[in-house]
Amino acid sequence: AESHANLAAPRNHTPTCRYRRTPLGSDRDGRTYWALGERYDRLWIRERDRSWRSCADAAAFEALLGSLGHAGDARLRRALTKLRPKFDAGLAAHANSQTCSLCGTWPLNQQLLLCDGRPGAPECTEEWCFACAGVEAIPDGDWRCVGCVDC
């Protein structure tokens, strides 16, 4: 696994690692949606097969909202629409700084684990702090985020 080290922490950023999450709801296809991070500004989706994926950019978020057209998805669509400014800010912050993809913090040890991805799959861009990854040091060999771990 690789690590980003010795990078300057973003200004006005609290360097603590907190894993906070709140469920936003489920859609008609059995996926559940979660707001995660220090400021609940990361959107993750848990698929029916129990794998996870993050909403990594504004286009993906817009496509997600567009897929929630069924009447049974109205409550979830309203919740996501209400939280959109927070998610947009989180996406912008992640694009311009080296913070944990999951919790949005700059780790105290100034190191992030880079996901090695699934073999044969497109490159994964997830970068996690040690606390969210559940490790105390850079692991030997490959490290995969929860979205790339084989279920």
Backbone as JSON Lines, residues from 0, in Angstrom:
{"i":0,"aa":"A","n":[0.84,-1.18,0.0],"ca":[0.0,0.0,0.0],"c":[0.89,1.24,0.0]}
{"i":1,"aa":"E","n":[0.43,2.26,-0.67],"ca":[1.15,3.52,-0.71],"c":[0.56,4.46,0.32]}
{"i":2,"aa":"S","n":[1.25,5.56,0.55],"ca":[0.77,6.55,1.51],"c":[1.18,7.94,1.05]}
{"i":3,"aa":"H","n":[0.31,8.93,1.28],"ca":[0.7,10.32,1.12],"c":[1.28,10.74,2.46]}
{"i":4,"aa":"A","n":[2.46,11.28,2.46],"ca":[3.07,11.71,3.72],"c":[3.69,13.09,3.54]}
{"i":5,"aa":"N","n":[3.87,13.78,4.65],"ca":[4.53,15.07,4.68],"c":[3.85,16.11,3.79]}
{"i":6,"aa":"L","n":[2.57,16.08,3.69],"ca":[1.82,17.1,2.96],"c":[1.27,18.09,3.97]}
{"i":7,"aa":"A","n":[1.21,19.35,3.6],"ca":[0.7,20.36,4.52],"c":[-0.78,20.14,4.76]}
{"i":8,"aa":"A","n":[-1.19,20.25,6.0],"ca":[-2.61,20.11,6.34],"c":[-3.37,21.3,5.8]}
{"i":9,"aa":"P","n":[-4.6,21.09,5.3],"ca":[-5.39,22.2,4.81],"c":[-5.66,23.22,5.92]}
{"i":10,"aa":"R","n":[-5.72,24.49,5.57],"ca":[-6.01,25.54,6.55],"c":[-7.39,25.35,7.15]}
{"i":11,"aa":"N","n":[-7.52,25.76,8.4],"ca":[-8.8,25.72,9.12],"c":[-9.39,24.31,9.15]}
{"i":12,"aa":"H","n":[-8.54,23.33,9.18],"ca":[-9.01,21.96,9.21],"c":[-8.64,21.34,10.55]}
{"i":13,"aa":"T","n":[-9.59,20.77,11.21],"ca":[-9.34,20.14,12.5],"c":[-8.68,18.79,12.28]}
{"i":14,"aa":"P","n":[-7.45,18.59,12.71],"ca":[-6.75,17.34,12.45],"c":[-7.12,16.25,13.45]}
{"i":15,"aa":"T","n":[-8.33,15.78,13.37],"ca":[-8.76,14.68,14.22],"c":[-9.43,13.64,13.36]}
{"i":16,"aa":"C","n":[-9.42,12.42,13.78],"ca":[-10.05,11.35,13.01],"c":[-11.3,10.89,13.75]}
{"i":17,"aa":"R","n":[-12.43,11.18,13.18],"ca":[-13.71,10.75,13.74],"c":[-14.47,10.05,12.64]}
{"i":18,"aa":"Y","n":[-15.0,8.9,12.95],"ca":[-15.81,8.17,11.99],"c":[-17.26,8.35,12.42]}
{"i":19,"aa":"R","n":[-17.95,9.25,11.75],"ca":[-19.35,9.51,12.08],"c":[-20.18,9.16,10.87]}
{"i":20,"aa":"R","n":[-21.37,8.64,11.12],"ca":[-22.25,8.31,10.01],"c":[-23.7,8.39,10.44]}
{"i":21,"aa":"T","n":[-24.54,8.63,9.47],"ca":[-25.97,8.63,9.73],"c":[-26.68,8.09,8.49]}
{"i":22,"aa":"P","n":[-27.66,7.2,8.67],"ca":[-28.39,6.68,7.51],"c":[-29.35,7.75,6.98]}
{"i":23,"aa":"L","n":[-29.44,7.83,5.66],"ca":[-30.36,8.78,5.03],"c":[-31.63,8.1,4.54]}
{"i":24,"aa":"G","n":[-31.55,6.81,4.28],"ca":[-32.71,6.07,3.8],"c":[-32.32,5.03,2.77]}
{"i":25,"aa":"S","n":[-33.33,4.37,2.23],"ca":[-33.13,3.31,1.24],"c":[-33.95,3.62,0.01]}
{"i":26,"aa":"D","n":[-33.52,3.06,-1.12],"ca":[-34.31,3.22,-2.34],"c":[-35.07,1.93,-2.64]}
{"i":27,"aa":"R","n":[-35.86,1.96,-3.68],"ca":[-36.71,0.81,-4.02],"c":[-35.9,-0.41,-4.46]}
{"i":28,"aa":"D","n":[-34.62,-0.21,-4.8],"ca":[-33.77,-1.31,-5.24],"c":[-32.98,-1.94,-4.1]}
{"i":29,"aa":"G","n":[-33.23,-1.48,-2.87],"ca":[-32.59,-2.08,-1.71],"c":[-31.24,-1.49,-1.33]}
{"i":30,"aa":"R","n":[-30.83,-0.4,-1.96],"ca":[-29.59,0.27,-1.58],"c":[-29.88,1.21,-0.41]}
{"i":31,"aa":"T","n":[-28.92,1.33,0.5],"ca":[-29.05,2.29,1.59],"c":[-28.02,3.4,1.38]}
{"i":32,"aa":"Y","n":[-28.38,4.6,1.82],"ca":[-27.56,5.78,1.61],"c":[-27.14,6.34,2.95]}
{"i":33,"aa":"W","n":[-25.86,6.7,3.05],"ca":[-25.29,7.15,4.3],"c":[-24.52,8.44,4.12]}
{"i":34,"aa":"A","n":[-24.69,9.35,5.05],"ca":[-23.84,10.54,5.13],"c":[-22.75,10.21,6.14]}
{"i":35,"aa":"L","n":[-21.5,10.39,5.74],"ca":[-20.38,10.04,6.6],"c":[-19.43,11.21,6.72]}
{"i":36,"aa":"G","n":[-18.56,11.14,7.68],"ca":[-17.49,12.12,7.81],"c":[-17.66,13.03,9.01]}
{"i":37,"aa":"E","n":[-16.61,13.76,9.26],"ca":[-16.59,14.68,10.39],"c":[-17.74,15.68,10.32]}
{"i":38,"aa":"R","n":[-18.07,16.09,9.09],"ca":[-19.15,17.06,8.89],"c":[-20.33,16.43,8.14]}
{"i":39,"aa":"Y","n":[-20.37,15.11,8.1],"ca":[-21.4,14.39,7.36],"c":[-21.5,14.9,5.92]}
{"i":40,"aa":"D","n":[-20.33,15.08,5.28],"ca":[-20.32,15.63,3.94],"c":[-19.84,14.64,2.88]}
{"i":41,"aa":"R","n":[-19.81,13.38,3.21],"ca":[-19.46,12.33,2.27],"c":[-20.69,11.45,2.08]}
{"i":42,"aa":"L","n":[-20.98,11.09,0.84],"ca":[-22.13,10.23,0.56],"c":[-21.63,8.86,0.12]}
{"i":43,"aa":"W","n":[-22.06,7.84,0.86],"ca":[-21.74,6.45,0.53],"c":[-23.03,5.68,0.33]}
{"i":44,"aa":"I","n":[-22.98,4.73,-0.57],"ca":[-24.14,3.9,-0.89],"c":[-23.77,2.44,-0.59]}
{"i":45,"aa":"R","n":[-24.61,1.78,0.17],"ca":[-24.41,0.35,0.43],"c":[-25.35,-0.4,-0.5]}
{"i":46,"aa":"E","n":[-24.74,-1.21,-1.37],"ca":[-25.5,-1.96,-2.37],"c":[-26.2,-3.15,-1.73]}
{"i":47,"aa":"R","n":[-27.1,-3.74,-2.48],"ca":[-27.83,-4.92,-1.98],"c":[-26.9,-6.07,-1.63]}
{"i":48,"aa":"D","n":[-25.78,-6.18,-2.36],"ca":[-24.82,-7.26,-2.08],"c":[-23.91,-6.94,-0.89]}
{"i":49,"aa":"R","n":[-24.2,-5.83,-0.2],"ca":[-23.5,-5.36,0.99],"c":[-22.14,-4.74,0.68]}
{"i":50,"aa":"S","n":[-21.82,-4.52,-0.6],"ca":[-20.61,-3.78,-0.96],"c":[-20.92,-2.29,-0.84]}
{"i":51,"aa":"W","n":[-19.87,-1.48,-0.74],"ca":[-20.03,-0.04,-0.58],"c":[-19.43,0.68,-1.77]}
{"i":52,"aa":"R","n":[-19.97,1.84,-2.1],"ca":[-19.36,2.72,-3.09],"c":[-19.63,4.15,-2.65]}
{"i":53,"aa":"S","n":[-18.71,5.02,-3.04],"ca":[-18.89,6.42,-2.68],"c":[-19.41,7.18,-3.88]}
{"i":54,"aa":"C","n":[-20.06,8.28,-3.61],"ca":[-20.49,9.2,-4.66],"c":[-19.32,10.17,-4.82]}
{"i":55,"aa":"A","n":[-18.52,9.97,-5.88],"ca":[-17.22,10.61,-5.97],"c":[-17.19,11.96,-6.68]}
{"i":56,"aa":"D","n":[-18.27,12.34,-7.37],"ca":[-18.23,13.64,-8.05],"c":[-19.65,14.16,-8.27]}
{"i":57,"aa":"A","n":[-19.74,15.4,-8.72],"ca":[-21.04,16.05,-8.89],"c":[-21.9,15.34,-9.95]}
{"i":58,"aa":"A","n":[-21.26,14.84,-11.01],"ca":[-22.02,14.14,-12.06],"c":[-22.64,12.85,-11.51]}
{"i":59,"aa":"A","n":[-21.87,12.14,-10.67],"ca":[-22.41,10.91,-10.07],"c":[-23.57,11.25,-9.13]}
{"i":60,"aa":"F","n":[-23.45,12.35,-8.39],"ca":[-24.53,12.76,-7.49],"c":[-25.78,13.11,-8.29]}
{"i":61,"aa":"E","n":[-25.61,13.84,-9.4],"ca":[-26.74,14.21,-10.24],"c":[-27.41,12.97,-10.85]}
{"i":62,"aa":"A","n":[-26.6,12.0,-11.29],"ca":[-27.14,10.75,-11.84],"c":[-27.9,9.99,-10.76]}
{"i":63,"aa":"L","n":[-27.37,10.0,-9.55],"ca":[-28.03,9.34,-8.43],"c":[-29.39,9.97,-8.17]}
{"i":64,"aa":"L","n":[-29.45,11.29,-8.1],"ca":[-30.73,11.97,-7.9],"c":[-31.71,11.63,-9.02]}
{"i":65,"aa":"G","n":[-31.2,11.59,-10.26],"ca":[-32.05,11.27,-11.4],"c":[-32.61,9.86,-11.36]}
{"i":66,"aa":"S","n":[-31.89,8.95,-10.71],"ca":[-32.35,7.56,-10.62],"c":[-33.44,7.37,-9.57]}
{"i":67,"aa":"L","n":[-33.67,8.39,-8.75],"ca":[-34.65,8.29,-7.68],"c":[-35.98,8.9,-8.1]}
{"i":68,"aa":"G","n":[-36.52,8.45,-9.21],"ca":[-37.76,9.01,-9.73],"c":[-39.02,8.31,-9.27]}
{"i":69,"aa":"H","n":[-38.9,7.15,-8.67],"ca":[-40.05,6.38,-8.2],"c":[-40.69,7.07,-6.99]}
{"i":70,"aa":"A","n":[-42.0,7.0,-6.89],"ca":[-42.71,7.67,-5.79],"c":[-42.19,7.21,-4.42]}
{"i":71,"aa":"G","n":[-41.79,5.94,-4.32],"ca":[-41.29,5.42,-3.05],"c":[-39.94,5.99,-2.65]}
{"i":72,"aa":"D","n":[-39.26,6.65,-3.59],"ca":[-37.96,7.24,-3.31],"c":[-38.04,8.72,-2.96]}
{"i":73,"aa":"A","n":[-39.25,9.28,-2.89],"ca":[-39.41,10.73,-2.71],"c":[-38.75,11.25,-1.43]}
{"i":74,"aa":"R","n":[-38.9,10.54,-0.32],"ca":[-38.33,10.99,0.95],"c":[-36.8,11.02,0.87]}
{"i":75,"aa":"L","n":[-36.21,9.97,0.3],"ca":[-34.76,9.92,0.14],"c":[-34.28,11.03,-0.8]}
{"i":76,"aa":"R","n":[-35.01,11.25,-1.89],"ca":[-34.64,12.31,-2.83],"c":[-34.66,13.68,-2.14]}
{"i":77,"aa":"R","n":[-35.68,13.94,-1.32],"ca":[-35.75,15.21,-0.58],"c":[-34.56,15.35,0.37]}
{"i":78,"aa":"A","n":[-34.22,14.27,1.08],"ca":[-33.1,14.32,2.02],"c":[-31.79,14.61,1.29]}
{"i":79,"aa":"L","n":[-31.56,13.93,0.16],"ca":[-30.34,14.17,-0.6],"c":[-30.3,15.57,-1.19]}
{"i":80,"aa":"T","n":[-31.44,16.06,-1.66],"ca":[-31.5,17.41,-2.22],"c":[-31.2,18.44,-1.14]}
{"i":81,"aa":"K","n":[-31.74,18.24,0.05],"ca":[-31.5,19.17,1.16],"c":[-30.02,19.18,1.56]}
{"i":82,"aa":"L","n":[-29.38,18.01,1.52],"ca":[-27.98,17.91,1.93],"c":[-26.99,18.18,0.79]}
{"i":83,"aa":"R","n":[-27.49,18.41,-0.41],"ca":[-26.61,18.58,-1.56],"c":[-25.54,19.65,-1.36]}
{"i":84,"aa":"P","n":[-25.85,20.83,-0.83],"ca":[-24.77,21.82,-0.64],"c":[-23.63,21.29,0.24]}
{"i":85,"aa":"K","n":[-23.98,20.52,1.25],"ca":[-22.96,19.95,2.14],"c":[-22.11,18.93,1.38]}
{"i":86,"aa":"F","n":[-22.76,18.07,0.57],"ca":[-22.02,17.09,-0.21],"c":[-21.14,17.78,-1.26]}
{"i":87,"aa":"D","n":[-21.67,18.81,-1.92],"ca":[-20.89,19.55,-2.91],"c":[-19.64,20.15,-2.26]}
{"i":88,"aa":"A","n":[-19.8,20.72,-1.08],"ca":[-18.66,21.3,-0.37],"c":[-17.66,20.2,-0.01]}
{"i":89,"aa":"G","n":[-18.15,19.05,0.41],"ca":[-17.26,17.93,0.74],"c":[-16.5,17.44,-0.48]}
{"i":90,"aa":"L","n":[-17.19,17.36,-1.63],"ca":[-16.51,16.93,-2.86],"c":[-15.44,17.94,-3.25]}
{"i":91,"aa":"A","n":[-15.76,19.22,-3.14],"ca":[-14.79,20.27,-3.48],"c":[-13.58,20.22,-2.54]}
{"i":92,"aa":"A","n":[-13.84,20.04,-1.26],"ca":[-12.74,19.98,-0.29],"c":[-11.85,18.79,-0.56]}
{"i":93,"aa":"H","n":[-12.45,17.65,-0.9],"ca":[-11.66,16.45,-1.17],"c":[-10.85,16.62,-2.45]}
{"i":94,"aa":"A","n":[-11.4,17.29,-3.45],"ca":[-10.69,17.48,-4.72],"c":[-9.48,18.39,-4.56]}
{"i":95,"aa":"N","n":[-9.52,19.31,-3.6],"ca":[-8.46,20.29,-3.46],"c":[-7.52,20.04,-2.29]}
{"i":96,"aa":"S","n":[-7.65,18.94,-1.59],"ca":[-6.78,18.67,-0.46],"c":[-6.61,17.17,-0.29]}
{"i":97,"aa":"Q","n":[-5.68,16.82,0.54],"ca":[-5.42,15.41,0.84],"c":[-6.08,15.08,2.17]}
{"i":98,"aa":"T","n":[-7.34,14.71,2.11],"ca":[-8.08,14.32,3.3],"c":[-8.61,12.92,3.11]}
{"i":99,"aa":"C","n":[-8.99,12.3,4.19],"ca":[-9.56,10.95,4.15],"c":[-10.85,10.98,3.34]}
{"i":100,"aa":"S","n":[-10.96,10.05,2.39],"ca":[-12.17,9.97,1.56],"c":[-13.39,9.6,2.38]}
{"i":101,"aa":"L","n":[-13.2,8.91,3.48],"ca":[-14.34,8.44,4.27],"c":[-14.78,9.46,5.31]}
{"i":102,"aa":"C","n":[-13.87,9.93,6.15],"ca":[-14.28,10.82,7.24],"c":[-14.0,12.29,6.96]}
{"i":103,"aa":"G","n":[-13.2,12.59,5.93],"ca":[-12.95,13.97,5.55],"c":[-11.92,14.71,6.4]}
{"i":104,"aa":"T","n":[-11.21,14.01,7.25],"ca":[-10.24,14.68,8.12],"c":[-8.83,14.56,7.57]}
{"i":105,"aa":"W","n":[-7.96,15.42,8.08],"ca":[-6.54,15.32,7.82],"c":[-5.95,14.55,9.0]}
{"i":106,"aa":"P","n":[-5.37,13.37,8.78],"ca":[-4.91,12.55,9.9],"c":[-3.73,13.15,10.65]}
{"i":107,"aa":"L","n":[-3.68,12.88,11.94],"ca":[-2.61,13.39,12.79],"c":[-1.24,12.92,12.32]}
{"i":108,"aa":"N","n":[-1.14,11.7,11.8],"ca":[0.15,11.19,11.35],"c":[0.5,11.65,9.93]}
{"i":109,"aa":"Q","n":[-0.35,12.46,9.34],"ca":[-0.17,13.02,8.0],"c":[0.02,11.94,6.93]}
{"i":110,"aa":"Q","n":[-0.6,10.79,7.11],"ca":[-0.51,9.71,6.13],"c":[-1.9,9.21,5.78]}
{"i":111,"aa":"L","n":[-2.1,8.94,4.52],"ca":[-3.33,8.34,4.03],"c":[-2.99,7.08,3.27]}
{"i":112,"aa":"L","n":[-3.81,6.04,3.43],"ca":[-3.64,4.82,2.66],"c":[-4.33,4.99,1.31]}
{"i":113,"aa":"L","n":[-3.65,4.63,0.25],"ca":[-4.23,4.69,-1.09],"c":[-4.73,3.3,-1.44]}
{"i":114,"aa":"C","n":[-5.98,3.21,-1.84],"ca":[-6.56,1.91,-2.18],"c":[-5.86,1.35,-3.42]}
{"i":115,"aa":"D","n":[-5.5,0.08,-3.35],"ca":[-4.87,-0.59,-4.48],"c":[-5.89,-1.1,-5.48]}
{"i":116,"aa":"G","n":[-7.18,-0.98,-5.16],"ca":[-8.25,-1.34,-6.08],"c":[-8.42,-2.84,-6.29]}
{"i":117,"aa":"R","n":[-9.47,-3.17,-7.01],"ca":[-9.74,-4.56,-7.36],"c":[-8.97,-4.92,-8.62]}
{"i":118,"aa":"P","n":[-8.39,-6.1,-8.67],"ca":[-7.69,-6.52,-9.89],"c":[-8.67,-6.5,-11.08]}
{"i":119,"aa":"G","n":[-8.24,-5.89,-12.16],"ca":[-9.06,-5.85,-13.37],"c":[-10.14,-4.78,-13.37]}
{"i":120,"aa":"A","n":[-10.28,-4.03,-12.29],"ca":[-11.31,-2.98,-12.2],"c":[-10.65,-1.62,-12.47]}
{"i":121,"aa":"P","n":[-11.47,-0.61,-12.78],"ca":[-10.9,0.73,-12.94],"c":[-10.19,1.17,-11.66]}
{"i":122,"aa":"E","n":[-9.22,2.06,-11.8],"ca":[-8.44,2.52,-10.66],"c":[-9.33,3.16,-9.61]}
{"i":123,"aa":"C","n":[-9.12,2.78,-8.35],"ca":[-9.87,3.36,-7.23],"c":[-9.13,4.6,-6.74]}
{"i":124,"aa":"T","n":[-9.86,5.65,-6.41],"ca":[-9.25,6.9,-5.95],"c":[-9.41,7.12,-4.45]}
{"i":125,"aa":"E","n":[-9.86,6.13,-3.71],"ca":[-10.07,6.27,-2.28],"c":[-8.75,6.41,-1.53]}
{"i":126,"aa":"E","n":[-8.72,7.32,-0.56],"ca":[-7.57,7.56,0.32],"c":[-8.12,7.63,1.74]}
{"i":127,"aa":"W","n":[-7.72,6.7,2.59],"ca":[-8.28,6.62,3.94],"c":[-7.22,6.86,5.0]}
{"i":128,"aa":"C","n":[-7.65,7.51,6.09],"ca":[-6.77,7.65,7.24],"c":[-6.67,6.28,7.94]}
{"i":129,"aa":"F","n":[-5.68,6.12,8.77],"ca":[-5.47,4.85,9.44],"c":[-6.67,4.47,10.31]}
{"i":130,"aa":"A","n":[-7.27,5.46,10.97],"ca":[-8.41,5.18,11.86],"c":[-9.57,4.57,11.09]}
{"i":131,"aa":"C","n":[-9.92,5.14,9.94],"ca":[-11.03,4.61,9.15],"c":[-10.68,3.26,8.54]}
{"i":132,"aa":"A","n":[-9.4,3.06,8.21],"ca":[-8.96,1.79,7.62],"c":[-8.82,0.71,8.68]}
{"i":133,"aa":"G","n":[-8.77,1.1,9.95],"ca":[-8.65,0.12,11.03],"c":[-7.25,-0.46,11.15]}
{"i":134,"aa":"V","n":[-6.23,0.34,10.8],"ca":[-4.84,-0.11,10.91],"c":[-4.04,0.9,11.73]}
{"i":135,"aa":"E","n":[-2.89,0.47,12.23],"ca":[-2.02,1.36,12.99],"c":[-0.78,1.76,12.21]}
{"i":136,"aa":"A","n":[-0.51,1.06,11.1],"ca":[0.66,1.34,10.27],"c":[0.32,0.95,8.83]}
{"i":137,"aa":"I","n":[1.16,1.37,7.89],"ca":[0.95,0.99,6.5],"c":[1.09,-0.52,6.4]}
{"i":138,"aa":"P","n":[0.05,-1.21,5.91],"ca":[0.11,-2.67,5.86],"c":[1.07,-3.16,4.78]}
{"i":139,"aa":"D","n":[1.62,-4.34,4.98],"ca":[2.42,-4.99,3.95],"c":[1.5,-5.43,2.83]}
{"i":140,"aa":"G","n":[1.94,-5.31,1.62],"ca":[1.13,-5.76,0.49],"c":[0.04,-4.78,0.14]}
{"i":141,"aa":"D","n":[-0.96,-5.26,-0.56],"ca":[-2.06,-4.41,-1.02],"c":[-3.03,-4.1,0.11]}
{"i":142,"aa":"W","n":[-3.64,-2.91,0.02],"ca":[-4.73,-2.53,0.92],"c":[-5.88,-2.06,0.05]}
{"i":143,"aa":"R","n":[-7.08,-2.51,0.39],"ca":[-8.26,-2.14,-0.38],"c":[-9.31,-1.52,0.53]}
{"i":144,"aa":"C","n":[-9.95,-0.46,0.03],"ca":[-11.04,0.16,0.77],"c":[-12.23,-0.8,0.78]}
{"i":145,"aa":"V","n":[-13.23,-0.49,1.57],"ca":[-14.38,-1.37,1.71],"c":[-15.13,-1.54,0.38]}
{"i":146,"aa":"G","n":[-15.06,-0.55,-0.5],"ca":[-15.71,-0.66,-1.79],"c":[-15.01,-1.6,-2.75]}
{"i":147,"aa":"C","n":[-13.74,-1.9,-2.51],"ca":[-12.97,-2.75,-3.4],"c":[-12.69,-4.13,-2.82]}
{"i":148,"aa":"V","n":[-13.01,-4.36,-1.55],"ca":[-12.79,-5.65,-0.94],"c":[-13.77,-6.65,-1.54]}
{"i":149,"aa":"D","n":[-13.25,-7.81,-1.9],"ca":[-14.14,-8.84,-2.43],"c":[-15.07,-9.33,-1.33]}
{"i":150,"aa":"C","n":[-16.34,-9.38,-1.62],"ca":[-17.33,-9.78,-0.61],"c":[-17.42,-11.28,-0.52]}
